[in-house]
Short mmCIF file of C-alpha atoms in Angstrom, two decimals:
data_model
loop_
_atom_site.label_atom_id
_atom_site.label_comp_id
_atom_site.label_asym_id
_atom_site.label_seq_id
_atom_site.Cartn_x
_atom_site.Cartn_y
_atom_site.Cartn_z
CA UNK A 30 -11.23 2.26 -29.10
CA UNK A 31 -10.89 3.80 -32.50
CA UNK A 32 -8.46 6.65 -32.75
CA UNK A 33 -9.81 9.75 -34.40
CA UNK A 34 -7.48 12.52 -35.36
CA UNK A 35 -8.02 15.74 -33.50
CA UNK A 36 -8.59 18.66 -35.79
CA UNK A 37 -7.89 22.10 -34.43
CA UNK A 38 -9.60 24.63 -36.61
CA UNK A 39 -6.66 26.77 -37.50
CA UNK A 40 -6.33 25.61 -41.10
CA UNK A 41 -3.15 23.58 -40.63
CA UNK A 42 -3.04 19.82 -41.01
CA UNK A 43 -0.42 19.47 -38.29
CA UNK A 44 -2.33 21.37 -35.68
CA UNK A 45 -3.29 18.08 -34.02
CA UNK A 46 0.33 17.70 -32.95
CA UNK A 47 0.26 20.80 -30.76
CA UNK A 48 -1.18 19.14 -27.65
CA UNK A 49 1.18 16.14 -27.64
CA UNK A 50 4.02 18.60 -28.23
CA UNK A 51 3.06 20.79 -25.27
CA UNK A 52 2.64 17.83 -22.93
CA UNK A 53 5.66 15.99 -24.29
CA UNK A 54 3.80 12.90 -25.36
CA UNK A 55 5.42 12.62 -28.75
CA UNK A 56 8.75 11.14 -29.68
CA UNK A 57 11.99 13.12 -29.95
CA UNK A 58 11.99 12.82 -33.71
CA UNK A 59 8.41 14.11 -33.87
CA UNK A 60 9.39 17.00 -31.66
CA UNK A 61 12.24 17.94 -33.95
CA UNK A 62 9.93 17.83 -36.94
CA UNK A 63 7.34 19.96 -35.20
CA UNK A 64 10.05 22.41 -34.08
CA UNK A 65 10.84 23.06 -37.72
CA UNK A 66 7.14 23.34 -38.48
CA UNK A 67 6.68 25.99 -35.79
CA UNK A 68 9.31 28.16 -37.47
CA UNK A 69 7.45 28.15 -40.75
CA UNK A 70 3.75 27.93 -39.73
CA UNK A 71 2.44 31.16 -38.23
CA UNK A 72 -0.97 29.65 -37.41
CA UNK A 73 0.43 26.71 -35.47
CA UNK A 74 2.93 29.00 -33.75
CA UNK A 75 0.22 31.38 -32.53
CA UNK A 76 -2.00 28.50 -31.53
CA UNK A 77 0.85 26.87 -29.71
CA UNK A 78 1.66 30.13 -27.89
CA UNK A 79 -1.93 30.62 -26.79
CA UNK A 80 -2.29 27.07 -25.52
CA UNK A 81 1.08 27.23 -23.78
CA UNK A 82 -0.06 30.32 -21.92
CA UNK A 83 -3.24 28.66 -20.71
CA UNK A 84 -1.43 25.53 -19.79
CA UNK A 85 1.29 27.34 -17.85
CA UNK A 86 -1.30 29.33 -15.92
CA UNK A 87 -2.96 26.14 -14.74
CA UNK A 88 0.40 24.56 -14.03
CA UNK A 89 1.49 27.54 -11.95
CA UNK A 90 -1.77 27.46 -10.02
CA UNK A 91 -1.27 23.79 -9.29
CA UNK A 92 2.34 24.34 -8.27
CA UNK A 93 1.67 27.26 -5.97
CA UNK A 94 -1.47 26.10 -4.24
CA UNK A 95 -1.55 22.33 -4.37
CA UNK A 96 1.95 20.93 -4.71
CA UNK A 97 3.09 22.19 -1.25
CA UNK A 98 0.14 20.52 0.43
CA UNK A 99 1.04 17.42 2.37
CA UNK A 100 -0.77 14.26 1.51
CA UNK A 101 -3.06 13.43 4.43
CA UNK A 102 -2.66 10.03 5.99
CA UNK A 103 -6.20 9.06 6.73
CA UNK A 104 -5.49 5.42 7.42
CA UNK A 105 -3.41 5.86 10.57
CA UNK A 106 -3.71 9.26 12.16
CA UNK A 107 -1.44 8.39 15.10
CA UNK A 108 1.35 7.46 12.68
CA UNK A 109 1.14 10.94 11.19
CA UNK A 110 1.47 12.39 14.64
CA UNK A 111 4.54 10.34 15.28
CA UNK A 112 6.10 11.34 12.00
CA UNK A 113 5.39 14.97 12.76
CA UNK A 114 7.07 14.70 16.12
CA UNK A 115 3.94 15.56 18.07
CA UNK A 116 3.49 13.99 21.50
CA UNK A 117 1.14 11.06 21.67
CA UNK A 118 -1.77 10.64 24.03
CA UNK A 119 -2.08 7.49 26.08
CA UNK A 120 -4.75 6.11 23.76
CA UNK A 121 -2.61 6.79 20.72
CA UNK A 122 0.30 5.18 22.53
CA UNK A 123 -1.69 2.01 23.01
CA UNK A 124 -2.77 2.04 19.42
CA UNK A 125 0.78 2.55 18.30
CA UNK A 126 1.97 -0.31 20.48
CA UNK A 127 -0.51 -2.67 18.86
CA UNK A 128 -0.04 -1.27 15.38
CA UNK A 129 2.79 -3.34 14.03
CA UNK A 130 4.23 -2.74 10.63
CA UNK A 131 2.47 -4.83 8.08
CA UNK A 132 5.45 -7.04 7.34
CA UNK A 133 6.14 -7.64 11.01
CA UNK A 134 2.52 -8.47 11.66
CA UNK A 135 2.51 -10.86 8.75
CA UNK A 136 5.69 -12.54 10.01
CA UNK A 137 4.24 -12.84 13.51
CA UNK A 138 1.07 -14.40 12.21
CA UNK A 139 3.02 -16.83 10.11
CA UNK A 140 5.21 -17.76 13.09
CA UNK A 141 2.13 -18.35 15.25
CA UNK A 142 0.63 -20.62 12.60
CA UNK A 143 3.91 -22.51 12.29
CA UNK A 144 4.19 -23.01 16.05
CA UNK A 145 0.63 -24.26 16.19
CA UNK A 146 1.23 -26.65 13.35
CA UNK A 147 4.42 -28.04 14.92
CA UNK A 148 2.73 -28.41 18.29
CA UNK A 149 -0.16 -30.24 16.70
CA UNK A 150 2.17 -32.57 14.85
CA UNK A 151 4.12 -33.30 18.05
CA UNK A 152 0.93 -34.02 19.96
CA UNK A 153 -0.34 -36.37 17.31
CA UNK A 154 2.95 -38.28 17.18
CA UNK A 155 3.04 -38.70 20.97
CA UNK A 156 -0.56 -39.90 21.08
CA UNK A 157 0.24 -42.40 18.34
CA UNK A 158 2.97 -43.83 20.51
CA UNK A 159 0.62 -44.09 23.47
CA UNK A 160 -2.05 -45.77 21.47
CA UNK A 161 -1.66 -49.55 21.32
CA UNK A 162 -3.47 -52.16 19.31
CA UNK A 163 -6.60 -53.66 20.72
CA UNK A 164 -5.19 -57.14 21.24
CA UNK A 165 -2.30 -55.71 23.23
CA UNK A 166 -4.68 -53.68 25.29
CA UNK A 167 -6.74 -56.75 26.11
CA UNK A 168 -3.67 -58.58 27.28
CA UNK A 169 -2.61 -55.71 29.39
CA UNK A 170 -5.94 -55.59 31.04
CA UNK A 171 -5.78 -59.29 31.78
CA UNK A 172 -2.37 -58.95 33.33
CA UNK A 173 -2.63 -55.74 35.20
CA UNK A 174 -6.16 -56.17 36.41
CA UNK A 175 -6.73 -59.77 37.33
CA UNK A 176 -10.26 -60.63 38.05
CA UNK A 177 -10.81 -60.95 41.69
CA UNK A 178 -13.08 -63.68 42.74
CA UNK A 179 -14.62 -62.49 45.91
CA UNK A 180 -15.36 -66.01 46.90
CA UNK A 181 -11.77 -67.15 46.88
CA UNK A 182 -9.36 -66.31 49.54
CA UNK A 183 -5.62 -66.03 48.88
CA UNK A 184 -4.82 -69.56 49.26
CA UNK A 185 -1.07 -69.82 48.63
CA UNK A 186 -0.04 -68.13 51.84
CA UNK A 187 -2.47 -70.15 53.75
CA UNK A 188 -1.35 -73.39 52.21
CA UNK A 189 2.20 -72.56 53.12
CA UNK A 190 1.54 -72.72 56.76
CA UNK A 191 2.65 -76.27 57.22
CA UNK A 192 4.23 -75.89 60.62
CA UNK A 193 1.26 -77.36 62.35
CA UNK A 194 0.79 -80.18 59.85
CA UNK A 195 3.25 -82.94 60.57
CA UNK A 196 1.24 -85.74 59.13
CA UNK A 197 0.15 -86.29 55.61
CA UNK A 198 -3.48 -86.11 56.42
CA UNK A 199 -3.06 -82.82 58.21
CA UNK A 200 -2.71 -80.68 55.13
CA UNK A 201 -5.98 -82.01 53.89
CA UNK A 202 -7.54 -81.18 57.20
CA UNK A 203 -5.97 -77.86 57.18
CA UNK A 204 -7.21 -77.26 53.73
CA UNK A 205 -10.54 -78.50 54.69
CA UNK A 206 -10.50 -76.17 57.59
CA UNK A 207 -9.69 -73.39 55.30
CA UNK A 208 -12.36 -74.44 52.92
CA UNK A 209 -14.92 -73.73 55.52
CA UNK A 210 -16.68 -70.50 54.94
CA UNK A 211 -14.82 -67.73 56.54
CA UNK A 212 -16.68 -65.19 58.41
CA UNK A 213 -14.46 -62.29 57.59
CA UNK A 214 -16.62 -59.74 59.13
CA UNK A 215 -16.65 -61.58 62.32
CA UNK A 216 -12.91 -61.86 62.16
CA UNK A 217 -12.48 -58.22 61.56
CA UNK A 218 -15.01 -56.97 64.02
CA UNK A 219 -14.28 -59.40 66.66
CA UNK A 220 -14.43 -57.90 70.05
CA UNK A 221 -11.90 -58.26 72.86
CA UNK A 222 -13.89 -61.02 74.47
CA UNK A 223 -13.66 -63.19 71.39
CA UNK A 224 -9.98 -62.70 70.86
CA UNK A 225 -9.10 -66.22 71.81
CA UNK A 226 -9.17 -68.13 68.60
CA UNK A 227 -8.90 -71.86 68.21
CA UNK A 228 -5.51 -73.39 67.47
CA UNK A 229 -6.53 -74.57 64.08
CA UNK A 230 -7.64 -71.19 63.04
CA UNK A 231 -4.45 -69.69 64.40
CA UNK A 232 -2.42 -72.18 62.49
CA UNK A 233 -4.19 -71.78 59.24
CA UNK A 234 -5.91 -68.47 59.00
CA UNK A 235 -4.41 -65.16 59.92
CA UNK A 236 -7.19 -62.64 59.66
CA UNK A 237 -4.77 -59.79 59.30
CA UNK A 238 -3.25 -61.44 56.23
CA UNK A 239 -6.53 -61.98 54.52
CA UNK A 240 -7.17 -59.46 51.80
CA UNK A 241 -10.20 -57.44 52.43
CA UNK A 242 -11.70 -55.60 49.56
CA UNK A 243 -14.18 -53.93 51.77
CA UNK A 244 -15.51 -54.56 55.16
CA UNK A 245 -18.94 -55.02 53.70
CA UNK A 246 -18.06 -58.14 51.78
CA UNK A 247 -20.20 -61.15 51.99
CA UNK A 248 -19.84 -62.87 55.31
CA UNK A 249 -19.51 -66.36 53.94
CA UNK A 250 -17.24 -67.66 51.24
CA UNK A 251 -18.75 -70.49 49.28
CA UNK A 252 -16.36 -70.52 46.38
CA UNK A 253 -15.02 -73.70 44.85
CA UNK A 254 -11.27 -74.08 45.28
CA UNK A 255 -8.71 -76.25 43.61
CA UNK A 256 -7.39 -77.19 47.02
CA UNK A 257 -10.77 -78.60 47.94
CA UNK A 258 -10.72 -80.81 44.89
CA UNK A 259 -7.22 -81.99 45.68
CA UNK A 260 -8.20 -82.71 49.22
CA UNK A 261 -11.21 -84.70 48.13
CA UNK A 262 -9.10 -86.75 45.76
CA UNK A 263 -6.52 -87.47 48.45
CA UNK A 264 -9.21 -88.38 50.94
CA UNK A 265 -10.74 -90.80 48.54
CA UNK A 266 -7.41 -92.34 47.77
CA UNK A 267 -6.73 -92.76 51.43
CA UNK A 268 -10.03 -94.51 51.84
CA UNK B 10 -0.44 55.46 -19.69
CA UNK B 11 0.09 52.79 -22.37
CA UNK B 12 -2.75 50.60 -21.29
CA UNK B 13 -5.11 51.74 -24.02
CA UNK B 14 -2.62 51.52 -26.88
CA UNK B 15 -2.53 48.56 -29.24
CA UNK B 16 0.58 46.50 -29.76
CA UNK B 17 1.27 48.14 -33.07
CA UNK B 18 0.98 51.62 -31.53
CA UNK B 19 3.41 50.62 -28.81
CA UNK B 20 5.88 49.41 -31.40
CA UNK B 21 5.53 52.65 -33.30
CA UNK B 22 6.16 54.59 -30.10
CA UNK B 23 9.16 52.41 -29.29
CA UNK B 24 10.60 52.98 -32.74
CA UNK B 25 10.22 56.69 -32.03
CA UNK B 26 12.74 56.34 -29.18
CA UNK B 27 10.22 55.92 -26.37
CA UNK B 28 11.74 53.29 -24.12
CA UNK B 29 8.69 53.25 -21.85
CA UNK B 30 6.56 52.15 -24.78
CA UNK B 31 8.76 49.12 -25.33
CA UNK B 32 8.68 48.49 -21.56
CA UNK B 33 4.89 48.45 -21.72
CA UNK B 34 5.06 46.01 -24.61
CA UNK B 35 7.34 43.75 -22.60
CA UNK B 36 5.01 44.00 -19.61
CA UNK B 37 2.09 42.97 -21.78
CA UNK B 38 3.75 40.02 -23.46
CA UNK B 39 6.49 38.74 -21.25
CA UNK B 40 4.38 36.14 -19.47
CA UNK B 41 2.91 34.74 -22.67
CA UNK B 42 6.32 34.58 -24.28
CA UNK B 43 7.65 32.88 -21.18
CA UNK B 44 4.82 30.35 -21.32
CA UNK B 45 5.58 29.63 -24.97
CA UNK B 46 9.25 29.09 -24.15
CA UNK B 47 8.32 26.87 -21.26
CA UNK B 48 6.09 24.83 -23.57
CA UNK B 49 9.01 24.30 -25.92
CA UNK B 50 11.84 23.83 -23.44
CA UNK B 51 10.05 22.34 -20.44
CA UNK B 52 12.27 24.09 -17.89
CA UNK B 53 11.58 27.37 -16.18
CA UNK B 54 15.14 28.60 -15.95
CA UNK B 55 15.78 28.02 -19.63
CA UNK B 56 12.38 29.44 -20.53
CA UNK B 57 13.20 32.56 -18.58
CA UNK B 58 16.49 32.96 -20.41
CA UNK B 59 14.78 32.38 -23.74
CA UNK B 60 12.10 34.99 -22.95
CA UNK B 61 14.79 37.47 -21.94
CA UNK B 62 16.69 36.87 -25.16
CA UNK B 63 13.46 37.21 -27.13
CA UNK B 64 12.79 40.75 -25.93
CA UNK B 65 16.43 41.77 -26.31
CA UNK B 66 16.32 40.54 -29.92
CA UNK B 67 12.97 42.28 -30.49
CA UNK B 68 14.31 45.57 -29.17
CA UNK B 69 17.37 45.33 -31.43
CA UNK B 70 15.24 44.58 -34.50
CA UNK B 71 12.19 46.70 -33.74
CA UNK B 72 13.06 49.08 -36.54
CA UNK B 73 12.82 46.19 -39.00
CA UNK B 74 9.24 45.42 -37.96
CA UNK B 75 7.27 46.19 -41.07
CA UNK B 76 3.78 45.80 -39.71
CA UNK B 77 2.64 43.19 -42.24
CA UNK B 78 2.13 40.73 -39.36
CA UNK B 79 0.77 41.06 -35.88
CA UNK B 80 3.21 42.01 -33.12
CA UNK B 81 2.26 38.87 -31.24
CA UNK B 82 3.16 36.68 -34.21
CA UNK B 83 6.41 38.57 -34.62
CA UNK B 84 7.29 38.02 -30.96
CA UNK B 85 6.26 34.38 -31.16
CA UNK B 86 8.55 33.85 -34.10
CA UNK B 87 11.49 35.40 -32.30
CA UNK B 88 10.73 33.31 -29.21
CA UNK B 89 10.53 30.06 -31.17
CA UNK B 90 13.87 30.83 -32.81
CA UNK B 91 15.42 31.57 -29.41
CA UNK B 92 14.15 28.28 -28.02
CA UNK B 93 15.50 26.37 -31.00
CA UNK B 94 18.86 28.08 -30.51
CA UNK B 95 18.92 26.91 -26.88
CA UNK B 96 17.93 23.40 -27.95
CA UNK B 97 20.74 23.26 -30.48
CA UNK B 98 23.13 24.46 -27.82
CA UNK B 99 21.98 21.66 -25.52
CA UNK B 100 22.53 19.06 -28.21
CA UNK B 101 25.97 20.44 -29.03
CA UNK B 102 27.09 20.42 -25.37
CA UNK B 103 25.03 17.76 -23.64
CA UNK B 104 27.55 17.30 -20.81
CA UNK B 105 26.66 20.69 -19.37
CA UNK B 106 23.07 19.58 -18.92
CA UNK B 107 23.77 16.07 -17.76
CA UNK B 108 23.49 16.79 -14.04
CA UNK B 109 20.65 19.18 -14.49
CA UNK B 110 18.57 16.67 -16.38
CA UNK B 111 18.67 14.27 -13.48
CA UNK B 112 17.10 16.87 -11.25
CA UNK B 113 14.67 18.14 -13.80
CA UNK B 114 11.64 17.17 -11.78
CA UNK B 115 12.98 19.04 -8.78
CA UNK B 116 13.99 22.11 -10.70
CA UNK B 117 10.61 22.48 -12.29
CA UNK B 118 9.09 22.98 -8.89
CA UNK B 119 11.65 25.46 -7.61
CA UNK B 120 9.87 28.64 -6.60
CA UNK B 121 10.92 31.80 -8.45
CA UNK B 122 13.45 34.01 -6.76
CA UNK B 123 11.24 37.07 -6.89
CA UNK B 124 9.36 37.49 -3.69
CA UNK B 125 8.76 41.19 -3.29
CA UNK B 126 5.43 42.18 -1.76
CA UNK B 127 4.26 43.63 -5.09
CA UNK B 128 5.09 40.42 -6.93
CA UNK B 129 3.53 38.33 -4.23
CA UNK B 130 0.30 40.30 -4.35
CA UNK B 131 0.25 40.19 -8.13
CA UNK B 132 0.81 36.47 -8.15
CA UNK B 133 -1.94 35.96 -5.61
CA UNK B 134 -4.32 37.94 -7.79
CA UNK B 135 -3.28 36.01 -10.85
CA UNK B 136 -3.80 32.67 -9.16
CA UNK B 137 -7.17 33.83 -7.95
CA UNK B 138 -8.23 34.54 -11.53
CA UNK B 139 -6.85 31.22 -12.74
CA UNK B 140 -8.71 29.38 -10.02
CA UNK B 141 -11.95 31.12 -10.98
CA UNK B 142 -11.32 30.41 -14.65
CA UNK B 143 -10.69 26.70 -14.07
CA UNK B 144 -13.62 26.23 -11.71
CA UNK B 145 -15.93 27.94 -14.19
CA UNK B 146 -15.16 25.36 -16.86
CA UNK B 147 -17.83 22.76 -17.65
CA UNK B 148 -17.33 19.61 -15.56
CA UNK B 149 -16.23 17.39 -18.46
CA UNK B 150 -13.58 19.93 -19.48
CA UNK B 151 -12.42 20.65 -15.94
CA UNK B 152 -12.13 16.93 -15.33
CA UNK B 153 -9.66 16.53 -18.17
CA UNK B 154 -7.65 19.57 -17.07
CA UNK B 155 -7.35 18.26 -13.53
CA UNK B 156 -6.36 14.78 -14.67
CA UNK B 157 -3.76 16.19 -17.02
CA UNK B 158 -2.25 18.98 -14.93
CA UNK B 159 -2.80 17.74 -11.40
CA UNK B 160 -2.67 14.00 -11.78
CA UNK B 161 -0.10 14.18 -14.60
CA UNK B 162 -1.86 11.43 -16.53
CA UNK B 163 -1.17 10.77 -20.17
CA UNK B 164 -3.82 11.18 -22.84
CA UNK B 165 -4.06 7.42 -23.11
CA UNK B 166 -4.55 7.00 -19.36
CA UNK B 167 -7.25 9.64 -19.31
CA UNK B 168 -8.92 7.96 -22.25
CA UNK B 169 -8.95 4.61 -20.48
CA UNK B 170 -10.07 6.10 -17.20
CA UNK B 171 -12.95 8.04 -18.65
CA UNK B 172 -13.66 5.37 -21.28
CA UNK B 173 -13.80 7.88 -24.09
CA UNK B 174 -11.81 7.98 -27.35
CA UNK B 175 -8.36 9.49 -27.32
CA UNK B 176 -9.44 12.21 -29.73
CA UNK B 177 -12.23 13.18 -27.32
CA UNK B 178 -9.70 13.66 -24.55
CA UNK B 179 -7.56 15.89 -26.75
CA UNK B 180 -10.56 17.79 -28.00
CA UNK B 181 -11.81 18.43 -24.48
CA UNK B 182 -8.41 19.58 -23.32
CA UNK B 183 -8.00 21.81 -26.33
CA UNK B 184 -11.41 23.36 -25.73
CA UNK B 185 -10.61 23.84 -22.05
CA UNK B 186 -7.33 25.58 -22.78
CA UNK B 187 -9.02 27.75 -25.36
CA UNK B 188 -11.69 28.84 -22.91
CA UNK B 189 -9.09 29.48 -20.25
CA UNK B 190 -7.11 31.62 -22.66
CA UNK B 191 -10.18 33.73 -23.38
CA UNK B 192 -10.74 34.27 -19.65
CA UNK B 193 -7.13 34.97 -18.78
CA UNK B 194 -6.20 37.00 -21.86
CA UNK B 195 -6.94 40.36 -20.35
CA UNK B 196 -5.11 39.85 -17.07
CA UNK B 197 -2.04 42.00 -16.43
CA UNK B 198 0.58 39.38 -15.66
CA UNK B 199 4.31 39.21 -15.82
CA UNK B 200 6.94 36.54 -15.77
CA UNK B 201 7.12 34.77 -12.43
#
């Protein structure tokens, strides 16, 4: 913006310095120079006096009518009421309770974000610990959840009932007896009249010890057992 | 009684040992002389002292007034010399003004001690005329006056805000003050 020199038509070259002098926008040295000029220049002195009068009139008007006015706080009317000592209504009280100072609100928001971030990080780290590799998971499944062959009965306990098997061939018979299909349902639902089991069944099979997945299992067990194979081999050797 | 007399006639009457004539002259010019002193000194208390000293000096030297210049110019010259005397005194003894300078902003806005009903009514009338004079200014001139006097902006700030050259801002303010002077010149006002 190009500066153009203000020319006040009073015939003096220094008349442009009157306004900066009145409003104190010139340097101290310039003021001293213009002070001396005012003593000698009647035109600038009269001009300066006239403008000073107008300026002071406006200044006095501003001072008397506008300076005492309080600056209205339009942003938060309830805060003005509080500062003025006026009692608050219940609605203003609620607003005031929620209206935190800006810094405090900012700090609270930051703290909430930080807590959320830390919680998220903690959750992720704990889930990482819980997560295991796939091969480990497969092994665990194999160990903890053995496949149950519905066709096989828990043989070990049954095999360890040797009290009634004094001879060598007896275990094979016992095993053979066991290898017969077991009617579990019949064993479970056996009525009082059928409660007299045979000796061999008493010696070998204890229905109460047999695992029962459900009562609706297949009635007959046709599964191939290692004990059957062993028994066959021993029978053939005996022959 | 003296309302219709010119300044020169009042001086002539005062030279003829009519103290009321000089009182009328003071009444007519005291506010303008005070405004001039305020423009030079920037403080109301010092401006008031300077205006008082101006009229005391004028009364003492009224017999030396030759009439080859206007009375207003004669009074202005005395006032400027009084203000320069006060300024020199400040520079010679700056320690006396050290504390006062720190509170300059506060002291400027101290209300005058006079608060008689007559003065209050006169001030209210004066402010009414000033308000009318300012509001009657063209918008572009009134805008500069408000930004300068009410917002206390510098010429440069006004120039940047309005996006006009600096000389335009000064020219508008000068024109506004000139028009205000023409509208307020006839008002009977005294020093606050």
